[in-house]
Every structure is written in structure tokens, then in C-alpha cells.
JSON list of C-alpha atoms in Angstrom, two decimals:
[
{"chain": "A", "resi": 1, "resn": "UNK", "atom": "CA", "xyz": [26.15, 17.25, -8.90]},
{"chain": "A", "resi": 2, "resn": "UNK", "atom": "CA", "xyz": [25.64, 17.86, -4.94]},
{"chain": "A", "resi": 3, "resn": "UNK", "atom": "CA", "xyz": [23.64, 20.38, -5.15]},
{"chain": "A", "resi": 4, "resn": "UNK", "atom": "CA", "xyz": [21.50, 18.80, -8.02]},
{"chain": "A", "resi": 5, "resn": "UNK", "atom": "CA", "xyz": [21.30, 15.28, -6.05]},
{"chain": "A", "resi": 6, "resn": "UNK", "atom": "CA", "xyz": [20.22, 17.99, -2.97]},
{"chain": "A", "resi": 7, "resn": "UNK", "atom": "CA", "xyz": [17.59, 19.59, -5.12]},
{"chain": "A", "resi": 8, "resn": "UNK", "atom": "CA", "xyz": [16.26, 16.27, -6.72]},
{"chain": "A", "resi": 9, "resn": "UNK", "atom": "CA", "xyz": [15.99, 14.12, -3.62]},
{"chain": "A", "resi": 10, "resn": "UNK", "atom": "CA", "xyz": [13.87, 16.82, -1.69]},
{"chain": "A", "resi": 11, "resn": "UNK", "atom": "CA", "xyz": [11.61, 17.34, -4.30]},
{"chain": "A", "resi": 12, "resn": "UNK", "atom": "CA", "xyz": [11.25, 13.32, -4.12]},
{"chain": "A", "resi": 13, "resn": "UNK", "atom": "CA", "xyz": [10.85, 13.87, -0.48]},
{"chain": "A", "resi": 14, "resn": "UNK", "atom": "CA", "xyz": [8.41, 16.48, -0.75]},
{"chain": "A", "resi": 15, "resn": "UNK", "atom": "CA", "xyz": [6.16, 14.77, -3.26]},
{"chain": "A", "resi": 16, "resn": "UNK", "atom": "CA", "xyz": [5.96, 11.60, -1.43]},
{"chain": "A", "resi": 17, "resn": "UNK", "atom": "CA", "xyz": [5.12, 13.61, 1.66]},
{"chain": "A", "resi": 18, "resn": "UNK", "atom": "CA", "xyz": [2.28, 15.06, -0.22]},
{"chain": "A", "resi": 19, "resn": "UNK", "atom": "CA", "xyz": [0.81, 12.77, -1.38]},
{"chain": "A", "resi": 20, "resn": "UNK", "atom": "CA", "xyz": [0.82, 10.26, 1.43]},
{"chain": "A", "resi": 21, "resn": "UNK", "atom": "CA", "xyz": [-1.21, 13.31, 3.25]},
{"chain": "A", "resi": 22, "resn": "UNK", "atom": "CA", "xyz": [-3.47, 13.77, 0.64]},
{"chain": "A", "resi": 23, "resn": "UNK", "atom": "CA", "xyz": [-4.54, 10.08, 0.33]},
{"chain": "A", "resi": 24, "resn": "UNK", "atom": "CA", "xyz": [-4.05, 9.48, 4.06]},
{"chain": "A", "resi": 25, "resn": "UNK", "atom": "CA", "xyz": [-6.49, 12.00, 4.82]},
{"chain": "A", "resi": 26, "resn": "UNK", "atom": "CA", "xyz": [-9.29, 10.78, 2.31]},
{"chain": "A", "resi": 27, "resn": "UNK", "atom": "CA", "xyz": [-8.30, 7.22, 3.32]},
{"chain": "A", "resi": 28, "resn": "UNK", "atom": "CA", "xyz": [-9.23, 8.00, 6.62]},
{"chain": "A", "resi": 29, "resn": "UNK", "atom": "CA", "xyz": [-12.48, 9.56, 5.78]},
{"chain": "A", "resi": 30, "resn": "UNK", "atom": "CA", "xyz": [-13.92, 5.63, 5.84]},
{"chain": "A", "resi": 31, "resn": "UNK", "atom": "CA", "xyz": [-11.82, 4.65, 9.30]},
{"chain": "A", "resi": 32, "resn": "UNK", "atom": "CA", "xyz": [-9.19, 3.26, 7.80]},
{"chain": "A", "resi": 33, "resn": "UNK", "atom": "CA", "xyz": [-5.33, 4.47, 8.46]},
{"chain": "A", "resi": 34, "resn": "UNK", "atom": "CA", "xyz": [-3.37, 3.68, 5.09]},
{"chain": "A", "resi": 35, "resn": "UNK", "atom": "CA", "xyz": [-1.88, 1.28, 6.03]},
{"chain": "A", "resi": 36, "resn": "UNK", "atom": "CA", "xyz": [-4.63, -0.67, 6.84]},
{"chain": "A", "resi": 37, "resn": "UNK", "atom": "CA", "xyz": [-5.62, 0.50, 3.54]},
{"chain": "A", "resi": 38, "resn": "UNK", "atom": "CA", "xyz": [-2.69, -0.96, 1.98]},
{"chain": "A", "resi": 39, "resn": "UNK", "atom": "CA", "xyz": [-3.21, -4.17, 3.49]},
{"chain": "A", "resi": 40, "resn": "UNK", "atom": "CA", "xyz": [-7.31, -4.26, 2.53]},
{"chain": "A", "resi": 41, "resn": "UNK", "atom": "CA", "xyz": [-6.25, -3.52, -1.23]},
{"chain": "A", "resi": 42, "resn": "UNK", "atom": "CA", "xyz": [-3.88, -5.93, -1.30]},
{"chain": "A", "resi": 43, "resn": "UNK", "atom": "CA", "xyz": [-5.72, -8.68, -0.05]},
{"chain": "A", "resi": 44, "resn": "UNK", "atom": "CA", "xyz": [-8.73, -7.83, -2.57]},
{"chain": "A", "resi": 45, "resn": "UNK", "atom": "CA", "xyz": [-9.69, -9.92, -4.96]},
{"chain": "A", "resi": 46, "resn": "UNK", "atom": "CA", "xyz": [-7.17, -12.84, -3.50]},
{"chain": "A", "resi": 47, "resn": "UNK", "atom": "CA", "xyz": [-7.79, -15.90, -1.70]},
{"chain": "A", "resi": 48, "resn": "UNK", "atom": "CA", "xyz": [-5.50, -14.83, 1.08]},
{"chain": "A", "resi": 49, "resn": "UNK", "atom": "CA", "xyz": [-1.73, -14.08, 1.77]},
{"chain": "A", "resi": 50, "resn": "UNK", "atom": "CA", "xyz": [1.36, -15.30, 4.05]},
{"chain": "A", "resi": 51, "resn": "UNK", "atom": "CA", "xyz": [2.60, -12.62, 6.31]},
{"chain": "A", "resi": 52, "resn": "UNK", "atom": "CA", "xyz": [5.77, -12.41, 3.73]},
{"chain": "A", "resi": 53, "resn": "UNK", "atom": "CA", "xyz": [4.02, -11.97, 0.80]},
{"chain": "A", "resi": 54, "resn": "UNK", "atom": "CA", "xyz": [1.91, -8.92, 2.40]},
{"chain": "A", "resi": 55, "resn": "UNK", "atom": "CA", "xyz": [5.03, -7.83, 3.18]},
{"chain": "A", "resi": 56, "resn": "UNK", "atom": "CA", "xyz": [6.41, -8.04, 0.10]},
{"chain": "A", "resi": 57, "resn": "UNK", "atom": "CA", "xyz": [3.69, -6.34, -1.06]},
{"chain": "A", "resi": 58, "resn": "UNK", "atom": "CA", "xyz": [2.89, -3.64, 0.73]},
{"chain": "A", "resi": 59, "resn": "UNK", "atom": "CA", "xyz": [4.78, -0.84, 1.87]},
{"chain": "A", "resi": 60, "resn": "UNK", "atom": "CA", "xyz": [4.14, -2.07, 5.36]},
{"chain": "A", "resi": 61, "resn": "UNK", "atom": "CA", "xyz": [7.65, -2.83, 7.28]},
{"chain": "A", "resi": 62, "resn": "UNK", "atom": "CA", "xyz": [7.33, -6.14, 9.22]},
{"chain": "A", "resi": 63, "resn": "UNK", "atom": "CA", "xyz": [7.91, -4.74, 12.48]},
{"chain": "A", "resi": 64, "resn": "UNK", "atom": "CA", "xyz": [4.46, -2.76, 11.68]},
{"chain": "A", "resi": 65, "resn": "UNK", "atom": "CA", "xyz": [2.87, -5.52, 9.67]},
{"chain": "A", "resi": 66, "resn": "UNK", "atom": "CA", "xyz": [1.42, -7.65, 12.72]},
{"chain": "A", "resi": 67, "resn": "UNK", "atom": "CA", "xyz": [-0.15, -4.41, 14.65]},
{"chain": "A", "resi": 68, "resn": "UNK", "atom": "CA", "xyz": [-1.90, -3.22, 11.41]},
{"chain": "A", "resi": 69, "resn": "UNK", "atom": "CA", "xyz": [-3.77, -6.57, 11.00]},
{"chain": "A", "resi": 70, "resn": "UNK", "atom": "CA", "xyz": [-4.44, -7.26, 14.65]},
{"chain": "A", "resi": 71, "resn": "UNK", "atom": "CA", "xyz": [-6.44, -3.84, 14.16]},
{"chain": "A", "resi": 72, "resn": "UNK", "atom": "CA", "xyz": [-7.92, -4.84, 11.00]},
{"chain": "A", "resi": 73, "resn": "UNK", "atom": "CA", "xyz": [-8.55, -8.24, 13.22]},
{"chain": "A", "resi": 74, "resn": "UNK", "atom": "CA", "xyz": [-10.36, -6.30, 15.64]},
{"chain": "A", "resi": 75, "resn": "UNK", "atom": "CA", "xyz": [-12.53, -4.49, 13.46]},
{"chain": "A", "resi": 76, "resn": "UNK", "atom": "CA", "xyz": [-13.44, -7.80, 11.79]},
{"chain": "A", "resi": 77, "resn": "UNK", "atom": "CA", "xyz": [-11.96, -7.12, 8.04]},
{"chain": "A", "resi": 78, "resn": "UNK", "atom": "CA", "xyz": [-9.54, -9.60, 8.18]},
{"chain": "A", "resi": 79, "resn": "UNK", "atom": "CA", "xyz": [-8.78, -13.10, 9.58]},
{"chain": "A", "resi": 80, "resn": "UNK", "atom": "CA", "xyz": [-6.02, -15.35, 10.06]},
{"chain": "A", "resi": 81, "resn": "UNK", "atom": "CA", "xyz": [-6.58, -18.96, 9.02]},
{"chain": "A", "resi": 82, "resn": "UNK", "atom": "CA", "xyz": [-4.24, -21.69, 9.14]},
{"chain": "A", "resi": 83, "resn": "UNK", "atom": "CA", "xyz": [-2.06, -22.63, 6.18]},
{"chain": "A", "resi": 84, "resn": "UNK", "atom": "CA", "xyz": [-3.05, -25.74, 4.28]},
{"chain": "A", "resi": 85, "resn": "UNK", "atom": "CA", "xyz": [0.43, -26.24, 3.32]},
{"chain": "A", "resi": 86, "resn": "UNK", "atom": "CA", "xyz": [2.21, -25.51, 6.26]},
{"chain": "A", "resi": 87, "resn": "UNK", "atom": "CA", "xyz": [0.55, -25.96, 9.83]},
{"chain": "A", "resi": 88, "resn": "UNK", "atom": "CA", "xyz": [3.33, -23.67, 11.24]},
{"chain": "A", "resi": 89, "resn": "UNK", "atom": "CA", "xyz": [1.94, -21.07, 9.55]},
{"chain": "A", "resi": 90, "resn": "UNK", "atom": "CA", "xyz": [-0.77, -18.21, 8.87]},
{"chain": "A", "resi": 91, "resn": "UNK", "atom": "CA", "xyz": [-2.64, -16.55, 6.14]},
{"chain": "A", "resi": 92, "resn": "UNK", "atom": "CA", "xyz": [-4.37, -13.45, 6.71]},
{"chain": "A", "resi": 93, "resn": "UNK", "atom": "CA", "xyz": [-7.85, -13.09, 4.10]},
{"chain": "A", "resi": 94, "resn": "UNK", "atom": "CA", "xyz": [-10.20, -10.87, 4.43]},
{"chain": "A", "resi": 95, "resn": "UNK", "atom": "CA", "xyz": [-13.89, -11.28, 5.95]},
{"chain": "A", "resi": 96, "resn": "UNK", "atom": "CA", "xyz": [-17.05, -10.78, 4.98]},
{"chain": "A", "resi": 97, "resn": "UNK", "atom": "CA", "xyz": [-17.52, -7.08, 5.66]},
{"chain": "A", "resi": 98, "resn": "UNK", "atom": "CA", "xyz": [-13.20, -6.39, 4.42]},
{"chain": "A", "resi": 99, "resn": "UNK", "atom": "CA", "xyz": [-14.78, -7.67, 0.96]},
{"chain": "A", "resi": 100, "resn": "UNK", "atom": "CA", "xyz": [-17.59, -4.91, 1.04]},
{"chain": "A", "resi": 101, "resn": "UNK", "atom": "CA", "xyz": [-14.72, -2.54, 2.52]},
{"chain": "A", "resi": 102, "resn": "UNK", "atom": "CA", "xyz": [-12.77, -3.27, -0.19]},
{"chain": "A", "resi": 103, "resn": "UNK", "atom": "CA", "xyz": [-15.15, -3.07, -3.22]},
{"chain": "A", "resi": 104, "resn": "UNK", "atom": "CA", "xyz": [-16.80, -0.36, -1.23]},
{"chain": "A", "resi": 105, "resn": "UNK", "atom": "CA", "xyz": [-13.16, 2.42, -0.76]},
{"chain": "A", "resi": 106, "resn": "UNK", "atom": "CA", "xyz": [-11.02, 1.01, -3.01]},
{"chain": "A", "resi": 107, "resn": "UNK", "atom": "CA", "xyz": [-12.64, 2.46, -5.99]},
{"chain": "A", "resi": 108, "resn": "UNK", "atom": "CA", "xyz": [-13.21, 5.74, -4.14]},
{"chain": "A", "resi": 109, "resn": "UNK", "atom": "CA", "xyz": [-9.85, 5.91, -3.20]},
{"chain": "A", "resi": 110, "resn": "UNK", "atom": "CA", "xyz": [-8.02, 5.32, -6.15]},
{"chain": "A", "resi": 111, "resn": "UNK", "atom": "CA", "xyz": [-10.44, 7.47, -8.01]},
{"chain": "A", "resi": 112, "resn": "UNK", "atom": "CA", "xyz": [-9.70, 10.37, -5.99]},
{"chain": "A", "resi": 113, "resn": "UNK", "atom": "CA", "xyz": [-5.41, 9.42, -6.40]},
{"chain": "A", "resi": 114, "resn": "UNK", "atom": "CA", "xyz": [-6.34, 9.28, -10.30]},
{"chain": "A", "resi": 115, "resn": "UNK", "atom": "CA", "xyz": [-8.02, 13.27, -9.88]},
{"chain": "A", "resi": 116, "resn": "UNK", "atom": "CA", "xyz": [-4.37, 14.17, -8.47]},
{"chain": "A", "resi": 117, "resn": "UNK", "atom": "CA", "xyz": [-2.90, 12.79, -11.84]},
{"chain": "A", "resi": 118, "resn": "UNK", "atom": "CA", "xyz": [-5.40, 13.91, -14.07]},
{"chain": "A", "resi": 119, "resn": "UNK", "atom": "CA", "xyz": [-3.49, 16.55, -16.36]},
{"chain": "A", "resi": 120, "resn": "UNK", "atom": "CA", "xyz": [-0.54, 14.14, -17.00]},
{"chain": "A", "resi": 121, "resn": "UNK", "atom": "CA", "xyz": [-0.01, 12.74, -20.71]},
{"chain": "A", "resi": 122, "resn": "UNK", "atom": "CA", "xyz": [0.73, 9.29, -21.18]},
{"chain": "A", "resi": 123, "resn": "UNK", "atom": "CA", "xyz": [4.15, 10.38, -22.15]},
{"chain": "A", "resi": 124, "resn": "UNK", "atom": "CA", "xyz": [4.45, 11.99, -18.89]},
{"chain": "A", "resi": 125, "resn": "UNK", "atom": "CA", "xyz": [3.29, 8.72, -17.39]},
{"chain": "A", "resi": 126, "resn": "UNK", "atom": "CA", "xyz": [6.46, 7.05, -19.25]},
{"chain": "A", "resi": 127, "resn": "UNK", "atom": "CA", "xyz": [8.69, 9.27, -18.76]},
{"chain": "A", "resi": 128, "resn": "UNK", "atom": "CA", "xyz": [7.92, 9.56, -14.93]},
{"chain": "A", "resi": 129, "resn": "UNK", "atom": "CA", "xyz": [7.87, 5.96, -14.88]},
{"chain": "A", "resi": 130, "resn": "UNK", "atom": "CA", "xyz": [11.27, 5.16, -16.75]},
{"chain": "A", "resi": 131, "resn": "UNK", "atom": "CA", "xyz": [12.69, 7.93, -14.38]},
{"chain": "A", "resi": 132, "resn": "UNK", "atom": "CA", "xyz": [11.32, 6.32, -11.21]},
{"chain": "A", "resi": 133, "resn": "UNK", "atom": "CA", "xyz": [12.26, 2.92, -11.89]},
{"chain": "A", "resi": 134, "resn": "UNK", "atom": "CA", "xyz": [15.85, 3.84, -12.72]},
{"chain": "A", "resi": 135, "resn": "UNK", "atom": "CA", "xyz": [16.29, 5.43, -9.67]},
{"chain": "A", "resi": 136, "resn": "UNK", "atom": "CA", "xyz": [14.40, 2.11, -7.88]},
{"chain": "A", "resi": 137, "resn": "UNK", "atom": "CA", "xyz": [17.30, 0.17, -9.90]},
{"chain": "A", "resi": 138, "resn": "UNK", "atom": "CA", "xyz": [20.10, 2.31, -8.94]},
{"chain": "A", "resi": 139, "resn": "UNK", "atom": "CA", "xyz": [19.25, 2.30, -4.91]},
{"chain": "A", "resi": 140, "resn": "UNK", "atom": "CA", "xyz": [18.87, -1.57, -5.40]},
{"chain": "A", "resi": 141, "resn": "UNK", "atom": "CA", "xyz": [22.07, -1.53, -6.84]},
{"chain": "A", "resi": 142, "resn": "UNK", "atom": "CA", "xyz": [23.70, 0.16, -4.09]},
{"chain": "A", "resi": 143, "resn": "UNK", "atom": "CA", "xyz": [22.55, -2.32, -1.64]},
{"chain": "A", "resi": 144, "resn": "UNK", "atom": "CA", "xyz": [19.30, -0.48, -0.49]},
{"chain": "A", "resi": 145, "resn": "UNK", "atom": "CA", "xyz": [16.71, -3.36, -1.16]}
]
């Protein structure tokens, strides 16, 4: 089984790596990095988020998470407004022009991610997805949350 956990987890590796080049480098055909890509698709379509939920769901680590929107801040995609619930507190939404980002690249961009999928089946689809959530449940499992 070494060698078969070996070959399996590279090729895992190796296919993230991909494509997180592929899509980072047509993400940042429109000036975005991906993360701040990330961040813009999330927030589409929403009325806002805490700084935990973005970073529960994005793939954004906190330690990044503030940095990424201060630059989206700058560029005048996002803003922070106050909580209504809890003065302590922030929500980041985004502006005016993140909205036409957003319904402007998001489409592009995940039309361009579907092209890379294109010849798989649905069967492939659930098979690749029964595989890859297993493996999400198994890491969880083993205390890697």
C-alpha cells in the first residue's frame, strides 16, 4: 500500500497543481489573483458575509483572508460595513463595480473550468465525486479538519 498511497497522493498533488495554474492564469486575465476571485464569487449573489463565514467558505486561510480583502478594498469591489447584530463586528459585501465584476468573470471563469471537464460522463462525475469525498471524510477523520 506505500507505494500505492505514494502514487495516488501525487497524482492528487499534481492535479490540484494544474489546475490551480490553469484557472489562476485565466483568472488573472481580468486583474484578479484567485483568491480574490474566490472571495468575489463567494460574496455574489449574497447580502454580505462575517469574516468566518468567508472563511469557511473559501479556500482562503485566515491568516491570508484580511490582506486579500484589504486589496479587493482598495480596488473598490468590496466593503466592510458594520454588523447589525453585533457592533463588534464586520461584514465584508461587495460594491457596486464587485457586482459587475462578479456577473461580469464569474461566468467566464467557470465556463472556461467547465471546457477542462468537458469529456467527463456524469458517471465519471459520481464516481470522482464519491472518491473525493471519501478521501475528504477519511482526512477529517484523522484529525485534519
Amino acid at each position: 500500500m506505500g507505494e500505492r498511497y505514494l502514487k495516488s497522493i501525487r497524482l492528487l498533488a499534481e492535479c490540484l497543481q494544474g489546475f490551480e495554474r490553469v484557472s489562476g492564469d485565466y483568472v488573472r486575465q481580468y486583474g484578479l489573483t484567485p483568491a480574490q476571485f474566490d472571495i468575489i464569487a463567494t460574496l455574489g449573489n449574497t447580502p454580505g458575509m462575517s469574516y468566518k463565514e468567508l472563511g469557511e467558505k473559501t479556500l482562503i486561510t485566515k491568516g491570508t483572508l484580511t490582506g486579500v480583502i484589504d486589496r479587493l478594498e482598495q480596488k473598490h469591489l468590496v466593503e466592510r460595513v458594520r454588523s447589525v447584530d453585533d457592533k463588534r463586528s464586520w461584514r465584508v459585501r461587495l460594491t457596486a463595480a464587485g457586482e459587475r465584476a462578479f456577473d461580469d468573470v464569474f461566468p467566464r471563469v467557470t465556463a472556461q473550468g467547465k471546457k477542462m471537464f468537458a469529456h467527463l460522463s456524469e458517471a465519471d462525475f459520481t464516481a470522482l465525486e464519491q472518491s473525493l469525498s471519501g478521501l475528504k471524510q477519511a482526512i477529517s477523520a484523522a484529525g485534519g479538519d
